[in-house]
Tab-separated table of N, CA and C in Angstrom:
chain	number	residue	atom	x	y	z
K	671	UNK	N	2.240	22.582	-3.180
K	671	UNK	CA	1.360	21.640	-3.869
K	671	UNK	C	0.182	21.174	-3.009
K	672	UNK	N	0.005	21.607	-1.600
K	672	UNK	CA	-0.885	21.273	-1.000
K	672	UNK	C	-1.715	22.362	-0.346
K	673	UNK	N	-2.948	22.429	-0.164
K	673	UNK	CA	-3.811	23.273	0.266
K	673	UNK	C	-3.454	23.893	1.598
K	674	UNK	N	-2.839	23.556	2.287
K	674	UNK	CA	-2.588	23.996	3.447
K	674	UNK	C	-0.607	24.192	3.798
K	675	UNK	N	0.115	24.651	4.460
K	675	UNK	CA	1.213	24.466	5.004
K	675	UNK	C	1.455	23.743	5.812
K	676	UNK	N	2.914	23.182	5.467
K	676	UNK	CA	3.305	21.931	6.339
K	676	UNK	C	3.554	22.120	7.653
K	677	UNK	N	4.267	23.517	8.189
K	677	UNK	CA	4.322	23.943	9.072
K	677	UNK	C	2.721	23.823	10.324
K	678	UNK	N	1.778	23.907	9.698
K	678	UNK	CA	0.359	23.811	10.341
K	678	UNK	C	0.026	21.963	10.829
K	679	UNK	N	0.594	21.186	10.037
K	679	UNK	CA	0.359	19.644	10.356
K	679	UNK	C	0.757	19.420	11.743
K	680	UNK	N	-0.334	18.988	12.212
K	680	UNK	CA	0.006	18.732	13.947
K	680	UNK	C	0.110	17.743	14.557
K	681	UNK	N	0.070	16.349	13.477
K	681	UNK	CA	0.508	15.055	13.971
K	681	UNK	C	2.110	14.378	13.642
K	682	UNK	N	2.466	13.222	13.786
K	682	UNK	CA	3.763	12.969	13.374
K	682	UNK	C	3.825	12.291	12.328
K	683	UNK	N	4.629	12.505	11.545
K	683	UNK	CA	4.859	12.201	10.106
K	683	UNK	C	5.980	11.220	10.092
K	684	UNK	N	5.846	10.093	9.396
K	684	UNK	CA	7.152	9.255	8.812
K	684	UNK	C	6.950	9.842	7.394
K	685	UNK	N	8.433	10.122	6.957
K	685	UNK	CA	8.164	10.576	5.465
K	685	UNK	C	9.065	8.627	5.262
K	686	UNK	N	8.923	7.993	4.039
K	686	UNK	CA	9.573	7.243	3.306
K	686	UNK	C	9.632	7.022	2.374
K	687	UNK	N	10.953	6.882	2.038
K	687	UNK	CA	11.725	7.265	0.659
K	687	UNK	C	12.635	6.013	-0.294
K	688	UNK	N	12.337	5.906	-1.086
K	688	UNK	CA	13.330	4.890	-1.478
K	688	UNK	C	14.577	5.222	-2.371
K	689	UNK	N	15.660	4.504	-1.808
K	689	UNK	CA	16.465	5.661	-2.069
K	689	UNK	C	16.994	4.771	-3.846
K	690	UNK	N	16.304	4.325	-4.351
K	690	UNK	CA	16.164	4.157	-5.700
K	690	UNK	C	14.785	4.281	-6.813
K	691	UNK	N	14.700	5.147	-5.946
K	691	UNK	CA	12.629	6.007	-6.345
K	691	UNK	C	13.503	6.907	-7.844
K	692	UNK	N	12.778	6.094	-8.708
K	692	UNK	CA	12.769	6.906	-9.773
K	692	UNK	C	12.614	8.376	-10.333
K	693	UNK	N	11.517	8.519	-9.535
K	693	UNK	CA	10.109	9.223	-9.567
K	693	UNK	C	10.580	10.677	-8.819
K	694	UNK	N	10.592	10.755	-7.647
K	694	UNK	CA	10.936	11.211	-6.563
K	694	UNK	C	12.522	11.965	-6.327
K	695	UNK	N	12.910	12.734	-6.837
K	695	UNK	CA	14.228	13.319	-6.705
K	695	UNK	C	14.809	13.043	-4.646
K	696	UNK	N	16.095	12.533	-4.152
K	696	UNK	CA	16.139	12.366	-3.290
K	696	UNK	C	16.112	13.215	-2.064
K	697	UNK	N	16.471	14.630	-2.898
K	697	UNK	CA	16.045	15.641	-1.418
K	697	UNK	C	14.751	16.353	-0.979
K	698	UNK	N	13.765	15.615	-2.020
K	698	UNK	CA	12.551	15.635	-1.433
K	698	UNK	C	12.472	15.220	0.104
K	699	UNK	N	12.527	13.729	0.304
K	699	UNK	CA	12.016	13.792	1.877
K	699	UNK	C	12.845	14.188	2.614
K	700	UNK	N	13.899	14.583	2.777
K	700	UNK	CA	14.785	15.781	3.777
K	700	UNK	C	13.654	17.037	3.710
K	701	UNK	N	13.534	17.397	2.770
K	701	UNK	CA	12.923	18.465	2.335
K	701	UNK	C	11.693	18.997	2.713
K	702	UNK	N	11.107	17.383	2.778
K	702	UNK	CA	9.587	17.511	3.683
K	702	UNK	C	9.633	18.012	5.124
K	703	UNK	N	10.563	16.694	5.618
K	703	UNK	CA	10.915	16.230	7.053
K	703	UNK	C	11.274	18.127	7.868
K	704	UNK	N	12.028	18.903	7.048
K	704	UNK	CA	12.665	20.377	7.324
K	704	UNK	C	11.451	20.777	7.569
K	705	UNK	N	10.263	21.010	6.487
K	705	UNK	CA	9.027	21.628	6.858
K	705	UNK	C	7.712	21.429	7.442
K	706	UNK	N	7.994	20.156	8.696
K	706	UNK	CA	6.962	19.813	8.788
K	706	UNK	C	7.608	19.474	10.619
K	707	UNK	N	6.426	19.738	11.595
K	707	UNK	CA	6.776	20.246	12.769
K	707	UNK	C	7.579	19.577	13.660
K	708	UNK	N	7.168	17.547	12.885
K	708	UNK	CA	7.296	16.258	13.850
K	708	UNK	C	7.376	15.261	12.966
K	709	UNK	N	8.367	15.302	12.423
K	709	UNK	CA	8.600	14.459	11.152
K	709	UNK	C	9.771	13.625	10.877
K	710	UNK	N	9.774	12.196	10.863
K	710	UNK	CA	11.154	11.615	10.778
K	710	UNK	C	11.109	11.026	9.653
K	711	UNK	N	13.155	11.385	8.928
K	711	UNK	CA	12.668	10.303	7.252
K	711	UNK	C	13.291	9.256	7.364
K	712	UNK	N	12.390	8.453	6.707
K	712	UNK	CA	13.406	6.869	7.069
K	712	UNK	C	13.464	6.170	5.432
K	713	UNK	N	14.753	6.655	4.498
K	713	UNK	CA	15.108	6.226	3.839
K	713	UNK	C	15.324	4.581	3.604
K	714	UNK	N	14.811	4.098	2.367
K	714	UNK	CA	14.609	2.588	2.497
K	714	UNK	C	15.429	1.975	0.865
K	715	UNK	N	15.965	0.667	0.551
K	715	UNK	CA	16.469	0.165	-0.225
K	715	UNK	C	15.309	-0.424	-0.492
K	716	UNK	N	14.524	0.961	-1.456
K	716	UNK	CA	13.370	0.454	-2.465
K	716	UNK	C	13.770	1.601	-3.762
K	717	UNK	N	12.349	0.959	-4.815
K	717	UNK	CA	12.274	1.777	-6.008
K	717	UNK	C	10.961	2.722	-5.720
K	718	UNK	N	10.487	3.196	-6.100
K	718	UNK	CA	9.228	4.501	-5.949
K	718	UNK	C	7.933	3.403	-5.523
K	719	UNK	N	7.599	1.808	-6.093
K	719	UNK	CA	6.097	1.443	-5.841
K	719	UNK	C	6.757	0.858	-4.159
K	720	UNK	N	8.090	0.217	-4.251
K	720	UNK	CA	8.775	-0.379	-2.833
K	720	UNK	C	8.644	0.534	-1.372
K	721	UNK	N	8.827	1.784	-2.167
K	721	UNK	CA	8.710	2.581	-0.913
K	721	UNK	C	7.285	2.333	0.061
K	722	UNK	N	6.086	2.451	-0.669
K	722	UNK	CA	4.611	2.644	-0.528
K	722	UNK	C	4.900	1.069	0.664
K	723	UNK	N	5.491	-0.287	-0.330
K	723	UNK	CA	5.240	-1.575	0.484
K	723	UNK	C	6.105	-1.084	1.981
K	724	UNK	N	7.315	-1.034	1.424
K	724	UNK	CA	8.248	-0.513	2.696
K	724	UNK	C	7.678	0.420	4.015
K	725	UNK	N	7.227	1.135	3.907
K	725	UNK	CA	6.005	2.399	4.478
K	725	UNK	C	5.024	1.452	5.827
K	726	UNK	N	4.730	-0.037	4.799
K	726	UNK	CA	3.830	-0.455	6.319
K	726	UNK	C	4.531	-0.730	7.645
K	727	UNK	N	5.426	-1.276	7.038
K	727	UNK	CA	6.329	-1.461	8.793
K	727	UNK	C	6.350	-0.898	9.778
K	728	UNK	N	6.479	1.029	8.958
K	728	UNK	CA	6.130	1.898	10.384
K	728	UNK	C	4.767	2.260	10.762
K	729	UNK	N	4.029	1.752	9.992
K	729	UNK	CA	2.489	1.781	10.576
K	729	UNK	C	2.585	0.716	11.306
K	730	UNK	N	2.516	-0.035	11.766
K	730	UNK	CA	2.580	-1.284	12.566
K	730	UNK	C	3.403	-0.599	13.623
K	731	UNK	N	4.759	-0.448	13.512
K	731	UNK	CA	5.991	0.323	14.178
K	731	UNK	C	5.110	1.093	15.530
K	732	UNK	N	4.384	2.249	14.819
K	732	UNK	CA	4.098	4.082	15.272
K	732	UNK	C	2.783	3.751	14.870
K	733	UNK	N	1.581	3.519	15.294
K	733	UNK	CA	0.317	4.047	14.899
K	733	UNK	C	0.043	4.953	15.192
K	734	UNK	N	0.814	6.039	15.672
K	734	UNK	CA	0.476	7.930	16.031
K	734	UNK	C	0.884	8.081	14.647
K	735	UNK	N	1.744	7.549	14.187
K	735	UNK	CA	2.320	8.081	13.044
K	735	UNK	C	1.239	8.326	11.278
K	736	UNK	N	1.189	9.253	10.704
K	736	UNK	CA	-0.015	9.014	9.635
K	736	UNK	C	1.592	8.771	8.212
């Protein structure tokens, strides 16, 4: 779904997930995290918009992190 391969991304990735995301089937972010070089998932007790709020912490956390 994206123009490029994940394998090619050369920074570090937080994937986050809520693990009551509607939206989002749950082995998506395993799924990411597998194809992507530097990637940690940090599953959260949110719904799909919670995740997005949940998400700033590790920006604050990791600013290497995108």
């Amino acid at each position: 779904p994206w123009p490029f391969a994940l394998g090619d991304v050369e920074v570090p990735v937080t994937v986050v997930q809520g693990r009551r995301d509607g939206n989002v089937p749950p082995e998506t972010g395993p799924a990411l995290v597998e194809h992507l070089p530097d990637a940690t998932h940090r599953p959260v007790e949110a719904d799909h918009l919670g995740s997005l709020l949940a998400s700033v912490q590790y920006l604050h956390a990791s600013p290497t992190h995108v």
